[in-house]
């Protein structure tokens, strides 16, 4: 999927530390969600998700974190 991230407002998780090892997410105007690695300073690859894909991704991550607790 190709998405336009021009004008995207990127944000980091509140769980991210100051060391730069985190990801940023942007909710795009076309309802898609974009994710990038902060270490690449905006020059690296960007993953794009549809709303349904994003919900599935977040659910899997959440379940994985709960399973390790």
GROMACS .gro file of N, CA and C in nm, residues 22 30 51:
model
    9
   22UNK      N    1   1.273   0.368   1.947
   22UNK     CA    2   1.128   0.358   1.955
   22UNK      C    3   1.069   0.377   1.816
   30UNK      N    4  -0.658   0.981   0.539
   30UNK     CA    5  -0.736   0.881   0.464
   30UNK      C    6  -0.771   0.761   0.550
   51UNK      N    7  -0.725   0.066   0.887
   51UNK     CA    8  -0.777   0.063   1.024
   51UNK      C    9  -0.794  -0.080   1.079
   0.00000   0.00000   0.00000
